[in-house]
XYZ file of C-alpha atoms in Angstrom:
364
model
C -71.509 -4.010 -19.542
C -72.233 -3.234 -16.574
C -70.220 -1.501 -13.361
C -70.888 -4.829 -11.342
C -68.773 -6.539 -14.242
C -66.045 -4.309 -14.387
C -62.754 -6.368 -15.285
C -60.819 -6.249 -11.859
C -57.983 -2.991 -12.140
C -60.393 -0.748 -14.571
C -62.449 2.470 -13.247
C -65.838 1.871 -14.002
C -66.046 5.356 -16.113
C -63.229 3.258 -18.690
C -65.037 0.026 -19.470
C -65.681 0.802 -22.829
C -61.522 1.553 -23.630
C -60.398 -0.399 -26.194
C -56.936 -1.221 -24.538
C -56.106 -1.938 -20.582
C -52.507 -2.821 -19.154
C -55.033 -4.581 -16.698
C -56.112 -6.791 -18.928
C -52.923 -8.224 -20.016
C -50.494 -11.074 -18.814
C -47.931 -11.778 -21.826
C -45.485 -14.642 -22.104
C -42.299 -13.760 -23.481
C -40.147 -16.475 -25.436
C -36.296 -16.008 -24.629
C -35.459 -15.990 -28.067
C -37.488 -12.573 -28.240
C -35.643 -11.692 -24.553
C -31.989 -12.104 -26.834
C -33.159 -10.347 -29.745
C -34.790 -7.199 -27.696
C -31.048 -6.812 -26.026
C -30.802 -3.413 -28.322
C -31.024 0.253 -27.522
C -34.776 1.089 -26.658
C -36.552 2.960 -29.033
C -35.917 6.230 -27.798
C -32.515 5.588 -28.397
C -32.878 4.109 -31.717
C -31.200 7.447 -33.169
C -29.049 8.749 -30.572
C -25.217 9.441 -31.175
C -22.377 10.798 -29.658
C -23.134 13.832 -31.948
C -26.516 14.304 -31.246
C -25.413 14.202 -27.471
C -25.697 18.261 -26.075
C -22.936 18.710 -23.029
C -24.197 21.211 -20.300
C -21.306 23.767 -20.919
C -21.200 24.308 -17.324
C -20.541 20.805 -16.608
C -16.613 20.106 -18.500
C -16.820 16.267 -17.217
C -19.989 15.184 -19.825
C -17.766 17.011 -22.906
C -14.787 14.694 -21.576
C -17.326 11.785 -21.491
C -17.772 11.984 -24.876
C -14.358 11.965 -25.892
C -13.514 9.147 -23.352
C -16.084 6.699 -25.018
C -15.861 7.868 -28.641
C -12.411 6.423 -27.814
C -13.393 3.468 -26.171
C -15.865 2.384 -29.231
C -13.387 2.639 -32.059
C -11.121 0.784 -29.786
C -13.367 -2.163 -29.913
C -12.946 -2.236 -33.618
C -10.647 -5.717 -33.859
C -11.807 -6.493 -30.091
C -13.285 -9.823 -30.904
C -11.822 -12.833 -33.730
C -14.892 -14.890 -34.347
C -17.199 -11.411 -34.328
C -18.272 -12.478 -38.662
C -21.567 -13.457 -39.496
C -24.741 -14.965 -38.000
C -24.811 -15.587 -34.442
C -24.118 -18.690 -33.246
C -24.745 -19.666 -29.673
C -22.573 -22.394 -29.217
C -18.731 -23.954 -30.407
C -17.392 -20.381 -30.275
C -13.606 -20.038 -29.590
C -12.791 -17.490 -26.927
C -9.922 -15.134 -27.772
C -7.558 -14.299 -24.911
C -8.366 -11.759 -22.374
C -7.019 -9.057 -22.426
C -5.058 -7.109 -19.807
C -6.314 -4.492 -17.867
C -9.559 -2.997 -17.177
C -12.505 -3.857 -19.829
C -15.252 -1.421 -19.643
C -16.351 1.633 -18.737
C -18.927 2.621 -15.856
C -20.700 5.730 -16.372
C -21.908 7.461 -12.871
C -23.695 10.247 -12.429
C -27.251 11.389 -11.328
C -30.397 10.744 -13.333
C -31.177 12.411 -15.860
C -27.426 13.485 -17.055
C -27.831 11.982 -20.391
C -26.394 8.608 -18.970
C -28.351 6.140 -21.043
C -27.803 8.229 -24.572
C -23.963 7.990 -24.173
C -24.272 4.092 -23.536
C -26.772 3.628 -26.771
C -24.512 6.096 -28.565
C -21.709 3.982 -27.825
C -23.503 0.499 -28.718
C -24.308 2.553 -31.890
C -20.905 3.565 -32.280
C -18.557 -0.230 -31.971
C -18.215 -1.240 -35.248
C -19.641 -5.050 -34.617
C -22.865 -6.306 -36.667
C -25.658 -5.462 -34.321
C -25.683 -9.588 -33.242
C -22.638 -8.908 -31.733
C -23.498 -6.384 -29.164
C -25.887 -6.206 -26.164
C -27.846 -3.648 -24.454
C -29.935 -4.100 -21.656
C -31.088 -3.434 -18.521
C -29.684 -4.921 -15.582
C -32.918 -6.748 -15.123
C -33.258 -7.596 -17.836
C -29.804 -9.282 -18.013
C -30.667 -11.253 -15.167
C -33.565 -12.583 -16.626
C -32.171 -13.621 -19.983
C -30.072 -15.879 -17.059
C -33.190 -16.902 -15.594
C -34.587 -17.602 -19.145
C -31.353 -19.467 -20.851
C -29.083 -20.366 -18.090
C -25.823 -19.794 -16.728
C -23.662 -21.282 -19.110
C -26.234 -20.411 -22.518
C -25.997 -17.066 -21.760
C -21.966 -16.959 -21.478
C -22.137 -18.820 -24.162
C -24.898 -16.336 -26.350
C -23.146 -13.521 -24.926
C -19.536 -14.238 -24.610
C -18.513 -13.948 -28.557
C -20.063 -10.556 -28.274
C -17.738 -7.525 -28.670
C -20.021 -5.041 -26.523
C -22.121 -5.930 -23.625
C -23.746 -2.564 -22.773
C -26.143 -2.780 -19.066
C -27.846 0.086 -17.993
C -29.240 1.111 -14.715
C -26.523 -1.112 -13.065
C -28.485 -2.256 -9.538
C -27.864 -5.076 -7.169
C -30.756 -4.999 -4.909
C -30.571 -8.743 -4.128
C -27.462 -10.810 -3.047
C -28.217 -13.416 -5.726
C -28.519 -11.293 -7.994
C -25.385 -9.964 -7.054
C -23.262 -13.099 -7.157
C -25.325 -14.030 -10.472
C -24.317 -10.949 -12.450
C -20.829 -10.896 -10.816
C -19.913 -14.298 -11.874
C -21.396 -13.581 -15.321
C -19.299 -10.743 -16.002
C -15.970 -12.692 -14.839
C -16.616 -15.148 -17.220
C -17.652 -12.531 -20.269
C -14.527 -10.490 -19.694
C -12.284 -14.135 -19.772
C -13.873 -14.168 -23.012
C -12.852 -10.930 -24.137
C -16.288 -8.996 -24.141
C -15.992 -5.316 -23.560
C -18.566 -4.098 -20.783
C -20.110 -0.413 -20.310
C -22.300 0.046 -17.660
C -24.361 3.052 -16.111
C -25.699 4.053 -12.732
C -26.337 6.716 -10.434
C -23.983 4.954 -8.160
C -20.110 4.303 -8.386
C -18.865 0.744 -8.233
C -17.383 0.619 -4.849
C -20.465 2.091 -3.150
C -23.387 -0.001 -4.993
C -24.283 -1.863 -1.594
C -24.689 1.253 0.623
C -27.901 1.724 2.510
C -29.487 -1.813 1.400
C -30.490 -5.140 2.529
C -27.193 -7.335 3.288
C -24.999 -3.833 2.139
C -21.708 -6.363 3.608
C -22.379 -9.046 0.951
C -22.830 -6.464 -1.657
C -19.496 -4.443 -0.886
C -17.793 -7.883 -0.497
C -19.004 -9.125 -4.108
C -18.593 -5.577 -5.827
C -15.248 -4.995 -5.036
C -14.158 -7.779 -7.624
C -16.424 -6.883 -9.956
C -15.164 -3.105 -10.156
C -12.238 -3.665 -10.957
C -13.443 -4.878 -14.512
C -14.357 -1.019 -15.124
C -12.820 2.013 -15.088
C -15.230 4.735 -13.332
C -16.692 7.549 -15.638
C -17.662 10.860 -13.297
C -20.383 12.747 -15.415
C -21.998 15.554 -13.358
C -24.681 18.186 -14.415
C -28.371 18.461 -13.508
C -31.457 16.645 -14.855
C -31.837 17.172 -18.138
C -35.179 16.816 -18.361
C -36.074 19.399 -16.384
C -33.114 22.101 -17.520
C -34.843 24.534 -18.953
C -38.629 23.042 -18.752
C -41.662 24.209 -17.446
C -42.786 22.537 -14.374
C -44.713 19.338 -15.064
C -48.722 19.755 -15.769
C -50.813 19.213 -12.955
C -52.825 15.683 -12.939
C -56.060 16.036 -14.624
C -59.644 14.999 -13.861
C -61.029 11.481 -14.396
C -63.113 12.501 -17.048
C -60.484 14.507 -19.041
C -58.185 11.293 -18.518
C -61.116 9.206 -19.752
C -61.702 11.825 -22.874
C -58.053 11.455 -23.707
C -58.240 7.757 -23.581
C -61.383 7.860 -25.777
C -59.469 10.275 -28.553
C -56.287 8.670 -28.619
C -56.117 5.340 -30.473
C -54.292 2.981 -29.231
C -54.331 4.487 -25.255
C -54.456 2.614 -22.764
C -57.276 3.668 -19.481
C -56.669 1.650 -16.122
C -57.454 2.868 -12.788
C -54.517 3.354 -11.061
C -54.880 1.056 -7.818
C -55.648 -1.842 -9.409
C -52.694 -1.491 -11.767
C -50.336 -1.527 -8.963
C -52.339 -5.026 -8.108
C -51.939 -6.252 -11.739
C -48.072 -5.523 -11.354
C -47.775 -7.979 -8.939
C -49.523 -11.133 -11.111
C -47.127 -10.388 -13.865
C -43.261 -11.056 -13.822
C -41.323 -7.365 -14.637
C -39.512 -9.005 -17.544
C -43.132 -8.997 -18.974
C -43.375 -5.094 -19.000
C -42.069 -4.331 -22.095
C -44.082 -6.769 -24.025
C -47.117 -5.276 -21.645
C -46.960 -1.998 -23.116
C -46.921 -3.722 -26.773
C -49.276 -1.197 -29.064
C -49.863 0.773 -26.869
C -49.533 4.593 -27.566
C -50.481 6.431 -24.319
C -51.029 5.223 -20.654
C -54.238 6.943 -19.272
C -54.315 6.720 -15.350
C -57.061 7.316 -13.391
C -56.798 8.020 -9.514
C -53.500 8.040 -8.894
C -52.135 7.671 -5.029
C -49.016 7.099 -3.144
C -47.579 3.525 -3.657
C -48.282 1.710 -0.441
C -44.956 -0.332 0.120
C -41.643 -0.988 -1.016
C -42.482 -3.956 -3.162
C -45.032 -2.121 -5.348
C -43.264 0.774 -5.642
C -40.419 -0.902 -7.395
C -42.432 -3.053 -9.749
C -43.568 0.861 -10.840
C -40.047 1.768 -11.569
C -39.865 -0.971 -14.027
C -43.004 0.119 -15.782
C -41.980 3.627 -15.633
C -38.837 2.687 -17.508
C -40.521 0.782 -20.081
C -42.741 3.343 -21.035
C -39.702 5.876 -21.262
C -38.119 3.484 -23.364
C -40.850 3.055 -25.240
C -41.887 6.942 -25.540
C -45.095 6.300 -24.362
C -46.853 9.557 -22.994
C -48.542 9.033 -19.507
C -51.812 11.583 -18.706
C -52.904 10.982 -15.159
C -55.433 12.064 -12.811
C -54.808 12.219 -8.830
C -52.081 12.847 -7.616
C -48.829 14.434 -8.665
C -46.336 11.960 -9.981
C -43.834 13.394 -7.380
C -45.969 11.970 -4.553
C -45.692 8.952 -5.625
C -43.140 7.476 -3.015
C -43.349 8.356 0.639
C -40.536 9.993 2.633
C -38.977 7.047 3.540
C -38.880 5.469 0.283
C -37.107 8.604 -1.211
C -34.873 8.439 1.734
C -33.856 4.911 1.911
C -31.493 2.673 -0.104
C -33.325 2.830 -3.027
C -33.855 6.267 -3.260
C -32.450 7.104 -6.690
C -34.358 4.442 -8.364
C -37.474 6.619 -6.870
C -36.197 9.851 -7.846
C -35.295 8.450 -11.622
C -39.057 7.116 -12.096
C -40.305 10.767 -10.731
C -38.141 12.282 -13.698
C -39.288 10.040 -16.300
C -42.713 9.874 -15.456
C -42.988 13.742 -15.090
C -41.217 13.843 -18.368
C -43.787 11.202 -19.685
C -46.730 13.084 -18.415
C -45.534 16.606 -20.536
C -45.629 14.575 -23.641
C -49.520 13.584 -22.323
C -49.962 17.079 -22.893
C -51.395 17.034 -26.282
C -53.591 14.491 -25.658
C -56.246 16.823 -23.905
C -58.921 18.982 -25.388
C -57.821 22.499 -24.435
């Protein structure tokens, strides 16, 4: 083949890779969108125990204790919580009184999302009784089932665990809001995690008044969890590795099976073709993510479609080697100053944490 018949998003120098993100454009079946809502595989063996408090920082240690607590609470939490699920003609128990979750805050990188797996691992409930997702990906199992499907797939659950708690958009907002009114009627538990409390989710973005207006119901269902420390990632780490050439990333591809070798440009334009709830299954077999040319993304849009990949592929443990730029020049001043500015920051972290793991995948 040919540089003139390049598929559209691949360097030239990678036409020959076996794999491209480029080249794919899944469709995901919303049974498999129920049945993913479980811990990523990162945090397929994470536990309470395994979690390692920063000494310095007393408020993770009392995190710990605070949701061990919370998980054997949950024990008898739910009557019809036996057996198979079944989506529909469940009888809700009574609600209980008082608050029903627990919202984790802190910065990125604190250890937020291993304390929510741990305590999904932790409820004893048959793993069809409790949920774990993203926040966008709980709005699009609503977008995939339906309102009242999804309170009704979700609302015998004992656990609904959402991480990276975000309302960027006000429909979103009232969406996710209403959802969670009608899950804790039901008598679901909720635990959620962000880098933002409850009462201040709406600061500094589009249509902030709707937000605060919606949110301050919806806090009231949780009771605030302070957990403070530094990025963990980085405590104690070298400094990231520098990006590489295009011909080491290319190598790397070559020598790692299963990578995957896009030029970086025209995977930020492939991004945009495919729907975000689509990332996961994107990254599908893939074992490494070899970038070439990487560059600042150019606007707002784009640059959060990359935080959703990023999080996939931390999810998924799925080193990134790169060439270009540095991953923490990805976002421009403004975006790291503006409202979304901890989403930015949390996709630096995970892609610089990504990128070590790449580390092995060069001939030294």
């Amino acid at each position: 083949m040919s540089s003139s018949t390049a598929v559209p998003g691949q360097s030239p120098i990678a036409e020959a890779a076996p794999l491209s993100l480029c080249a794919r454009e899944p469709r995901v079946p919303a049974d498999r969108l129920v049945a993913e809502m479980v811990p990523p595989p990162r945090f397929d063996s994470v536990r309470f125990e395994t979690y390692v408090p920063d000494p310095n920082q007393p408020s993770q240690t009392e995190a710990v204790r605070v949701l061990s607590g919370f998980a054997g609470g949950l024990g008898g939490a739910h009557a019809t919580g036996a057996g198979k699920r079944k989506w529909f003609s469940r009888k809700a128990p009574a609600a209980p009184a008082g608050p029903r979750g627990v919202y984790l805050d802190g910065g990125y990188g604190v250890g937020k999302t291993h304390l929510l797996a741990s305590l999904w691992h932790a409820t004893p409930a048959a793993p069809s009784l409790k949920a774990f997702g993203t926040f966008v990906e709980l709005t699009n199992l609503v977008g995939a089932l339906g309102f009242q499907q999804t309170v009704q797939t979700l609302g015998g659950h004992r656990l609904l665990c959402i991480d990276e708690f975000e309302l960027d958009d006000p429909g979103d907002t009232v969406l996710v809001s209403s959802l969670l009114s009608r899950l804790v009627e039901a008598g679901v538990a909720l635990a959620a995690t962000s880098n933002t409390l409850p009462g201040k989710l709406g600061e500094g973005r589009f249509a902030s008044a709707d937000f605060l207006r919606e949110i301050q119901g919806l806090s009231s269902h949780f009771r605030p969890l302070r957990i403070d420390g530094e990025d963990y990632r980085h405590r104690g780490l070298p400094e990231a590795p520098p990006p590489y050439s295009d011909e080491q990333v290319t190598k790397g591809a070559y020598a790692t099976p299963g990578a995957a070798l896009d030029d970086f440009p025209g995977l930020l334009e492939h991004l945009a073709r495919v729907h975000p709830s689509r990332y996961g299954a994107m990254t599908d077999g893939i074992s490494a993510v070899c970038l070439t040319g990487v560059e600042p993304v150019p606007d707002q849009s784009t640059a959060l479609r990359l935080v959703v990949l990023a999080d996939r592929l931390y999810d998924r443990e799925v080193p990134v080697l790169a060439s270009g730029l540095p991953f923490d020049k990805l976002f421009s001043d403004e975006m790291l100053n503006g409202g979304y500015r901890k989403k930015y920051f949390r996709a630096i972290s995970r892609l610089t944490a990504l990128a070590r793991d790449a580390k092995g995948l060069v001939a030294q």
